[in-house]
Amino acid sequence: MMKSLKAPIWNPYVAGALVGILAILSVVVTTAVLDKGKFLGASTTFVRGAGLIEQAVAPQHVADNAYFQSKKVKVDWQMLFVVGIFAGAFVSARLGRTVKGETVPFIWRQRFGNSAVLRAAGAFIGGAILLFGARMAGGCPSGHGMSGNMQLSVSSLLALVFFILGGVITARLLYGKGGR
Amino acid sequence: MELFIGLGTGFLFGFLLQKGQVLRFDRQIGFLLLKDMTIIKFMASSVLVGMVGIYACHEAGLITLSLKATNVGAIVIGGLIFGIGWAIAGFCPGTSVGALAEGRFHALWAILGMLVGAAAYAELYPALKGNILSWGNYGKITLPQLLSVSPWVVIAAWIIAAVGFFIWAEKKGL
């Protein structure tokens, strides 16, 4: 047991299948305990996070916004779920000794060089664009890609296809055929 | 209680994401360049196991499904926008916080960008609501409903397709 927990990596099929079991258990347990089944998802937390931050400066503005009203700006199950992702990855990386201080990843460096500032700008702009798109589509690769497709939802299959299509075209234009 | 369960579920999810190596920018972009199928092996495995369990529990009456509406316009446009941002950032909302935890400091900028993107969406939502978001809404539907077949037929088809894909990917060393 301890040996596997300390392994640097797990087979992606095994780790993925365990996520599938976790997703099932999450819905079953939360349905039984909270009377509301929780499917895994992450992007709404960024809406609530942004709402909480804006609330500190302009509470009336947040209260008046229709989107914040529909998502309810509060600390909830999913926000703690996202905090938990940080904690779980932190422990896993330390047990497996795979912590890696990285400011510019390999494929990015091949194409755009070693500037940490340029990479930070890319991460920031990309992050803003993707979250905007995820909210318009109604979910991200967790909420649509995993949870929605587990339920055989038409909307989630459509979303996943267009996530990948947009990503593959952009990656090809941005990084070329390389990444080598 | 709700918050405690969320934290515990997230902890296990983050642990598995890290062990599966899917938090890495180079894995995410490697997939989008169609050179590295790690994240799809991971994601497809979770979905295959999940669909069997979710439908078994649903038919046993233990749970109810929670589907998102099929707003074709918003999903197609939003999906493509997501993809553009994903290719630039190299993270998605769930993996960004885990990537930061394993020491990939540039993920912090992606997280801050995501908060800004969420705030921007909230500002534009009232304007989008009447048009893009309401284009082509087919409601909350599932593939079995759309095709008028048993969910188990769809699940069997996905399993066969995915296993075929896995064999191909392993043969190609992707």
Short mmCIF file of C-alpha atoms in Angstrom, two decimals:
data_model
loop_
_atom_site.label_atom_id
_atom_site.label_comp_id
_atom_site.label_asym_id
_atom_site.label_seq_id
_atom_site.Cartn_x
_atom_site.Cartn_y
_atom_site.Cartn_z
CA MET A 1 0.00 0.00 0.00
CA MET A 2 2.61 2.55 1.10
CA LYS A 3 4.78 1.48 -1.80
CA SER A 4 2.11 2.39 -4.36
CA LEU A 5 1.37 5.67 -2.63
CA LYS A 6 5.06 6.52 -2.91
CA ALA A 7 5.30 5.46 -6.56
CA PRO A 8 6.13 8.50 -8.71
CA ILE A 9 3.47 7.68 -11.32
CA TRP A 10 0.53 5.32 -11.77
CA ASN A 11 -0.69 3.78 -14.98
CA PRO A 12 -3.13 6.36 -16.48
CA TYR A 13 -5.77 3.68 -17.11
CA VAL A 14 -5.68 2.62 -13.46
CA ALA A 15 -5.67 6.17 -12.08
CA GLY A 16 -8.50 7.11 -14.46
CA ALA A 17 -10.59 4.05 -13.54
CA LEU A 18 -10.19 4.96 -9.85
CA VAL A 19 -11.49 8.45 -10.66
CA GLY A 20 -14.52 6.75 -12.22
CA ILE A 21 -15.15 4.84 -8.96
CA LEU A 22 -14.65 8.08 -6.99
CA ALA A 23 -17.19 9.86 -9.20
CA ILE A 24 -19.80 7.13 -8.64
CA LEU A 25 -19.20 7.07 -4.88
CA SER A 26 -19.42 10.86 -4.73
CA VAL A 27 -22.90 10.87 -6.26
CA VAL A 28 -24.14 7.92 -4.19
CA VAL A 29 -22.77 9.21 -0.87
CA THR A 30 -23.88 12.84 -1.36
CA THR A 31 -27.33 11.69 -2.46
CA ALA A 32 -27.64 9.63 0.72
CA VAL A 33 -26.09 12.15 3.12
CA LEU A 34 -26.89 15.57 1.62
CA ASP A 35 -29.98 14.60 -0.36
CA LYS A 36 -28.36 16.21 -3.42
CA GLY A 37 -26.03 14.18 -5.66
CA LYS A 38 -22.72 15.92 -6.34
CA PHE A 39 -21.15 15.27 -9.71
CA LEU A 40 -17.50 16.28 -10.04
CA GLY A 41 -16.89 19.69 -11.61
CA ALA A 42 -14.63 22.70 -11.17
CA SER A 43 -15.35 25.75 -13.31
CA THR A 44 -18.31 27.18 -11.36
CA THR A 45 -15.95 27.59 -8.40
CA PHE A 46 -14.07 30.26 -10.34
CA VAL A 47 -17.35 32.16 -10.76
CA ARG A 48 -18.05 31.95 -7.03
CA GLY A 49 -14.40 32.83 -6.28
CA ALA A 50 -14.57 35.90 -8.51
CA GLY A 51 -17.90 36.81 -6.88
CA LEU A 52 -16.45 36.55 -3.37
CA ILE A 53 -13.50 38.77 -4.32
CA GLU A 54 -15.74 41.36 -6.03
CA GLN A 55 -18.09 41.26 -3.06
CA ALA A 56 -15.31 42.63 -0.83
CA VAL A 57 -15.07 45.72 -3.04
CA ALA A 58 -18.54 46.17 -4.54
CA PRO A 59 -21.16 44.03 -2.76
CA GLN A 60 -24.12 45.74 -4.43
CA HIS A 61 -22.70 45.12 -7.90
CA VAL A 62 -22.43 41.38 -7.19
CA ALA A 63 -25.92 41.26 -5.65
CA ASP A 64 -27.37 42.91 -8.78
CA ASN A 65 -25.65 40.61 -11.29
CA ALA A 66 -27.95 37.97 -12.79
CA TYR A 67 -25.17 35.40 -13.27
CA PHE A 68 -23.88 35.66 -9.70
CA GLN A 69 -27.51 35.38 -8.54
CA SER A 70 -28.01 32.18 -10.52
CA LYS A 71 -24.76 30.58 -9.23
CA LYS A 72 -25.07 31.80 -5.61
CA VAL A 73 -21.83 33.38 -4.41
CA LYS A 74 -20.82 31.28 -1.41
CA VAL A 75 -18.34 28.71 -0.16
CA ASP A 76 -19.87 25.37 -1.15
CA TRP A 77 -19.13 21.70 -1.81
CA GLN A 78 -17.41 22.37 -5.12
CA MET A 79 -15.16 25.11 -3.79
CA LEU A 80 -13.87 22.77 -1.10
CA PHE A 81 -13.54 20.09 -3.78
CA VAL A 82 -11.20 22.40 -5.71
CA VAL A 83 -9.24 23.17 -2.53
CA GLY A 84 -9.02 19.41 -2.00
CA ILE A 85 -7.51 18.94 -5.48
CA PHE A 86 -4.66 21.21 -4.41
CA ALA A 87 -4.15 19.27 -1.17
CA GLY A 88 -4.34 15.85 -2.83
CA ALA A 89 -1.92 16.75 -5.62
CA PHE A 90 0.41 18.32 -3.04
CA VAL A 91 0.54 15.14 -0.94
CA SER A 92 0.81 12.86 -3.98
CA ALA A 93 3.69 14.85 -5.50
CA ARG A 94 5.58 14.82 -2.22
CA LEU A 95 5.02 11.11 -1.54
CA GLY A 96 6.12 10.28 -5.08
CA ARG A 97 8.95 12.84 -5.07
CA THR A 98 7.72 14.34 -8.33
CA VAL A 99 7.53 17.95 -7.16
CA LYS A 100 8.83 20.06 -10.01
CA GLY A 101 9.47 23.77 -9.79
CA GLU A 102 8.44 24.85 -13.26
CA THR A 103 7.99 28.36 -14.62
CA VAL A 104 8.30 27.59 -18.35
CA PRO A 105 7.23 24.12 -19.55
CA PHE A 106 9.13 22.24 -22.28
CA ILE A 107 6.82 22.60 -25.29
CA TRP A 108 6.26 26.30 -24.55
CA ARG A 109 10.03 26.89 -24.28
CA GLN A 110 10.67 25.17 -27.63
CA ARG A 111 8.40 27.67 -29.32
CA PHE A 112 8.51 30.87 -27.25
CA GLY A 113 11.82 30.70 -25.39
CA ASN A 114 12.69 30.85 -21.74
CA SER A 115 10.89 34.02 -20.65
CA ALA A 116 8.89 33.38 -17.48
CA VAL A 117 7.06 36.68 -18.03
CA LEU A 118 5.85 35.68 -21.49
CA ARG A 119 4.73 32.31 -20.16
CA ALA A 120 2.91 33.97 -17.24
CA ALA A 121 1.12 36.23 -19.72
CA GLY A 122 0.13 33.20 -21.82
CA ALA A 123 -1.15 31.32 -18.78
CA PHE A 124 -3.14 34.35 -17.63
CA ILE A 125 -4.70 35.17 -21.01
CA GLY A 126 -5.37 31.51 -21.79
CA GLY A 127 -6.94 31.05 -18.36
CA ALA A 128 -9.26 34.01 -18.86
CA ILE A 129 -10.35 32.83 -22.31
CA LEU A 130 -10.93 29.20 -21.30
CA LEU A 131 -13.00 29.99 -18.23
CA PHE A 132 -15.17 32.39 -20.24
CA GLY A 133 -15.73 29.62 -22.80
CA ALA A 134 -16.36 26.98 -20.13
CA ARG A 135 -19.11 29.07 -18.54
CA MET A 136 -20.71 29.73 -21.90
CA ALA A 137 -20.64 26.00 -22.70
CA GLY A 138 -21.92 25.19 -19.20
CA GLY A 139 -18.91 23.24 -17.95
CA CYS A 140 -15.26 22.25 -18.29
CA PRO A 141 -13.48 18.92 -18.92
CA SER A 142 -14.53 17.84 -15.40
CA GLY A 143 -18.19 18.88 -15.37
CA HIS A 144 -18.94 18.21 -19.04
CA GLY A 145 -16.03 16.01 -20.12
CA MET A 146 -16.16 13.51 -17.26
CA SER A 147 -19.36 13.92 -15.25
CA GLY A 148 -21.64 14.74 -18.17
CA ASN A 149 -20.32 11.99 -20.42
CA MET A 150 -20.67 9.43 -17.62
CA GLN A 151 -24.38 10.26 -17.73
CA LEU A 152 -24.40 9.94 -21.53
CA SER A 153 -25.50 13.56 -21.81
CA VAL A 154 -25.81 14.89 -25.38
CA SER A 155 -24.71 18.38 -24.28
CA SER A 156 -21.51 17.02 -22.73
CA LEU A 157 -20.46 14.97 -25.75
CA LEU A 158 -21.00 18.05 -27.93
CA ALA A 159 -19.00 20.20 -25.50
CA LEU A 160 -16.10 17.72 -25.33
CA VAL A 161 -15.90 17.50 -29.13
CA PHE A 162 -15.69 21.29 -29.44
CA PHE A 163 -13.24 21.65 -26.51
CA ILE A 164 -10.90 19.29 -28.34
CA LEU A 165 -11.53 20.77 -31.79
CA GLY A 166 -10.78 24.32 -30.59
CA GLY A 167 -7.76 23.08 -28.64
CA VAL A 168 -6.25 20.98 -31.43
CA ILE A 169 -6.56 23.76 -34.04
CA THR A 170 -5.16 26.42 -31.70
CA ALA A 171 -2.31 24.20 -30.49
CA ARG A 172 -1.33 23.43 -34.09
CA LEU A 173 -1.30 27.14 -34.99
CA LEU A 174 0.50 28.11 -31.79
CA TYR A 175 3.15 25.42 -31.40
CA GLY A 176 3.38 24.09 -34.97
CA LYS A 177 3.80 20.41 -35.58
CA GLY A 178 6.69 20.56 -33.16
CA GLY A 179 6.67 20.27 -29.48
CA ARG A 180 9.75 18.29 -30.36
CA MET B 1 -20.70 18.10 6.41
CA GLU B 2 -21.18 19.18 2.80
CA LEU B 3 -17.88 21.07 2.87
CA PHE B 4 -16.04 18.20 4.53
CA ILE B 5 -17.22 15.70 1.90
CA GLY B 6 -16.20 18.14 -0.84
CA LEU B 7 -12.73 18.51 0.60
CA GLY B 8 -12.23 14.75 0.93
CA THR B 9 -13.50 14.03 -2.58
CA GLY B 10 -11.27 16.75 -3.99
CA PHE B 11 -8.27 15.37 -2.10
CA LEU B 12 -8.69 11.93 -3.68
CA PHE B 13 -9.32 13.45 -7.12
CA GLY B 14 -6.20 15.64 -6.87
CA PHE B 15 -4.15 12.66 -5.70
CA LEU B 16 -5.24 10.59 -8.71
CA LEU B 17 -4.75 13.46 -11.18
CA GLN B 18 -1.19 13.87 -9.91
CA LYS B 19 -0.35 10.15 -10.03
CA GLY B 20 -1.85 9.95 -13.52
CA GLN B 21 0.46 12.79 -14.68
CA VAL B 22 -2.41 14.70 -16.22
CA LEU B 23 -1.64 17.95 -14.38
CA ARG B 24 1.34 18.66 -16.60
CA PHE B 25 1.26 21.36 -19.29
CA ASP B 26 3.35 19.14 -21.59
CA ARG B 27 0.83 16.27 -21.30
CA GLN B 28 -2.12 18.55 -21.98
CA ILE B 29 -0.50 20.26 -24.98
CA GLY B 30 1.03 16.95 -26.09
CA PHE B 31 -2.52 15.66 -26.46
CA LEU B 32 -3.69 18.76 -28.35
CA LEU B 33 -0.75 18.22 -30.73
CA LEU B 34 -1.96 14.59 -30.98
CA LYS B 35 1.41 13.25 -29.83
CA ASP B 36 0.60 12.02 -26.33
CA MET B 37 -2.69 10.32 -25.39
CA THR B 38 -2.07 10.12 -21.61
CA ILE B 39 -4.84 12.53 -20.65
CA ILE B 40 -7.37 10.83 -22.91
CA LYS B 41 -6.49 7.37 -21.56
CA PHE B 42 -7.05 8.76 -18.07
CA MET B 43 -10.25 10.61 -18.89
CA ALA B 44 -11.80 7.86 -21.02
CA SER B 45 -11.07 5.24 -18.33
CA SER B 46 -12.83 7.35 -15.74
CA VAL B 47 -15.82 7.93 -18.01
CA LEU B 48 -16.17 4.24 -18.95
CA VAL B 49 -16.10 3.07 -15.34
CA GLY B 50 -18.31 5.99 -14.33
CA MET B 51 -21.02 5.37 -16.93
CA VAL B 52 -21.45 1.73 -15.89
CA GLY B 53 -21.70 2.66 -12.22
CA ILE B 54 -23.85 5.75 -12.70
CA TYR B 55 -26.41 3.89 -14.82
CA ALA B 56 -26.40 0.85 -12.50
CA CYS B 57 -27.07 3.11 -9.51
CA HIS B 58 -29.62 5.13 -11.47
CA GLU B 59 -31.57 2.02 -12.43
CA ALA B 60 -31.40 0.81 -8.83
CA GLY B 61 -33.05 4.11 -7.83
CA LEU B 62 -30.10 5.22 -5.70
CA ILE B 63 -29.37 8.44 -7.58
CA THR B 64 -30.88 10.87 -10.07
CA LEU B 65 -29.05 12.18 -13.12
CA SER B 66 -28.01 15.83 -13.30
CA LEU B 67 -27.82 16.81 -16.96
CA LYS B 68 -26.92 20.15 -18.51
CA ALA B 69 -29.21 21.59 -21.16
CA THR B 70 -28.28 21.08 -24.82
CA ASN B 71 -27.90 24.72 -25.90
CA VAL B 72 -26.22 23.99 -29.21
CA GLY B 73 -25.16 27.61 -29.97
CA ALA B 74 -23.64 28.27 -26.56
CA ILE B 75 -21.94 24.87 -26.39
CA VAL B 76 -20.37 25.08 -29.84
CA ILE B 77 -19.16 28.67 -29.45
CA GLY B 78 -18.25 28.33 -25.76
CA GLY B 79 -16.57 24.99 -26.45
CA LEU B 80 -14.38 26.47 -29.18
CA ILE B 81 -13.50 29.45 -26.96
CA PHE B 82 -12.57 27.03 -24.17
CA GLY B 83 -10.35 25.11 -26.59
CA ILE B 84 -8.50 28.25 -27.68
CA GLY B 85 -7.79 29.20 -24.06
CA TRP B 86 -6.88 25.62 -23.14
CA ALA B 87 -4.20 25.46 -25.85
CA ILE B 88 -2.66 28.74 -24.68
CA ALA B 89 -2.84 28.05 -20.93
CA GLY B 90 -2.12 24.31 -20.99
CA PHE B 91 -4.35 23.76 -17.97
CA CYS B 92 -8.05 23.33 -17.37
CA PRO B 93 -9.94 24.60 -14.30
CA GLY B 94 -9.57 21.36 -12.33
CA THR B 95 -5.94 20.66 -13.20
CA SER B 96 -4.65 24.21 -12.66
CA VAL B 97 -4.82 24.08 -8.86
CA GLY B 98 -3.25 20.60 -8.80
CA ALA B 99 -0.46 21.73 -11.14
CA LEU B 100 0.34 24.60 -8.78
CA ALA B 101 0.47 22.10 -5.90
CA GLU B 102 3.10 20.00 -7.68
CA GLY B 103 5.28 23.07 -8.15
CA ARG B 104 4.28 24.37 -11.60
CA PHE B 105 4.25 28.01 -10.59
CA HIS B 106 2.98 29.35 -13.91
CA ALA B 107 -0.36 27.66 -13.11
CA LEU B 108 -0.93 30.47 -10.59
CA TRP B 109 -1.22 32.93 -13.50
CA ALA B 110 -3.69 30.64 -15.20
CA ILE B 111 -5.80 30.51 -12.02
CA LEU B 112 -5.80 34.32 -11.75
CA GLY B 113 -6.74 34.54 -15.43
CA MET B 114 -9.63 32.11 -14.84
CA LEU B 115 -11.00 34.32 -12.05
CA VAL B 116 -10.88 37.29 -14.43
CA GLY B 117 -12.54 35.23 -17.19
CA ALA B 118 -15.31 34.22 -14.78
CA ALA B 119 -15.87 37.83 -13.71
CA ALA B 120 -15.98 38.94 -17.36
CA TYR B 121 -18.54 36.25 -18.15
CA ALA B 122 -20.74 37.39 -15.25
CA GLU B 123 -20.65 40.95 -16.63
CA LEU B 124 -21.56 39.87 -20.17
CA TYR B 125 -24.11 37.24 -19.15
CA PRO B 126 -27.14 39.61 -19.17
CA ALA B 127 -26.24 40.60 -22.75
CA LEU B 128 -25.66 37.00 -23.91
CA LYS B 129 -28.72 35.56 -22.24
CA GLY B 130 -31.24 36.71 -24.83
CA ASN B 131 -29.26 35.58 -27.87
CA ILE B 132 -26.29 33.15 -28.02
CA LEU B 133 -27.32 31.29 -24.89
CA SER B 134 -30.79 30.57 -26.22
CA TRP B 135 -29.82 29.45 -29.75
CA GLY B 136 -30.92 25.89 -30.44
CA ASN B 137 -31.92 24.61 -27.02
CA TYR B 138 -32.89 20.93 -27.12
CA GLY B 139 -33.19 20.60 -23.35
CA LYS B 140 -31.68 17.99 -21.02
CA ILE B 141 -31.33 14.89 -23.16
CA THR B 142 -29.19 11.77 -23.14
CA LEU B 143 -27.75 9.78 -26.02
CA PRO B 144 -30.02 6.79 -25.31
CA GLN B 145 -33.06 9.11 -25.48
CA LEU B 146 -31.82 10.70 -28.69
CA LEU B 147 -31.21 7.29 -30.32
CA SER B 148 -34.20 5.56 -28.67
CA VAL B 149 -32.08 2.67 -27.39
CA SER B 150 -31.24 1.22 -23.99
CA PRO B 151 -28.42 3.06 -22.16
CA TRP B 152 -26.57 -0.27 -22.02
CA VAL B 153 -26.37 -0.36 -25.83
CA VAL B 154 -24.70 3.07 -25.81
CA ILE B 155 -22.39 2.04 -22.95
CA ALA B 156 -21.38 -1.16 -24.76
CA ALA B 157 -20.66 0.83 -27.93
CA TRP B 158 -18.47 3.31 -26.01
CA ILE B 159 -16.55 0.51 -24.32
CA ILE B 160 -15.84 -1.20 -27.64
CA ALA B 161 -14.81 2.07 -29.29
CA ALA B 162 -12.60 3.09 -26.37
CA VAL B 163 -10.84 -0.26 -26.09
CA GLY B 164 -10.17 -0.13 -29.84
CA PHE B 165 -8.72 3.35 -29.38
CA PHE B 166 -6.57 2.22 -26.43
CA ILE B 167 -5.12 -0.67 -28.44
CA TRP B 168 -4.35 1.70 -31.34
CA ALA B 169 -2.73 4.27 -29.03
CA GLU B 170 -0.57 1.63 -27.31
CA LYS B 171 0.51 0.17 -30.67
CA LYS B 172 1.53 3.63 -31.87
CA GLY B 173 3.26 4.34 -28.57
CA LEU B 174 1.25 7.53 -28.04
#
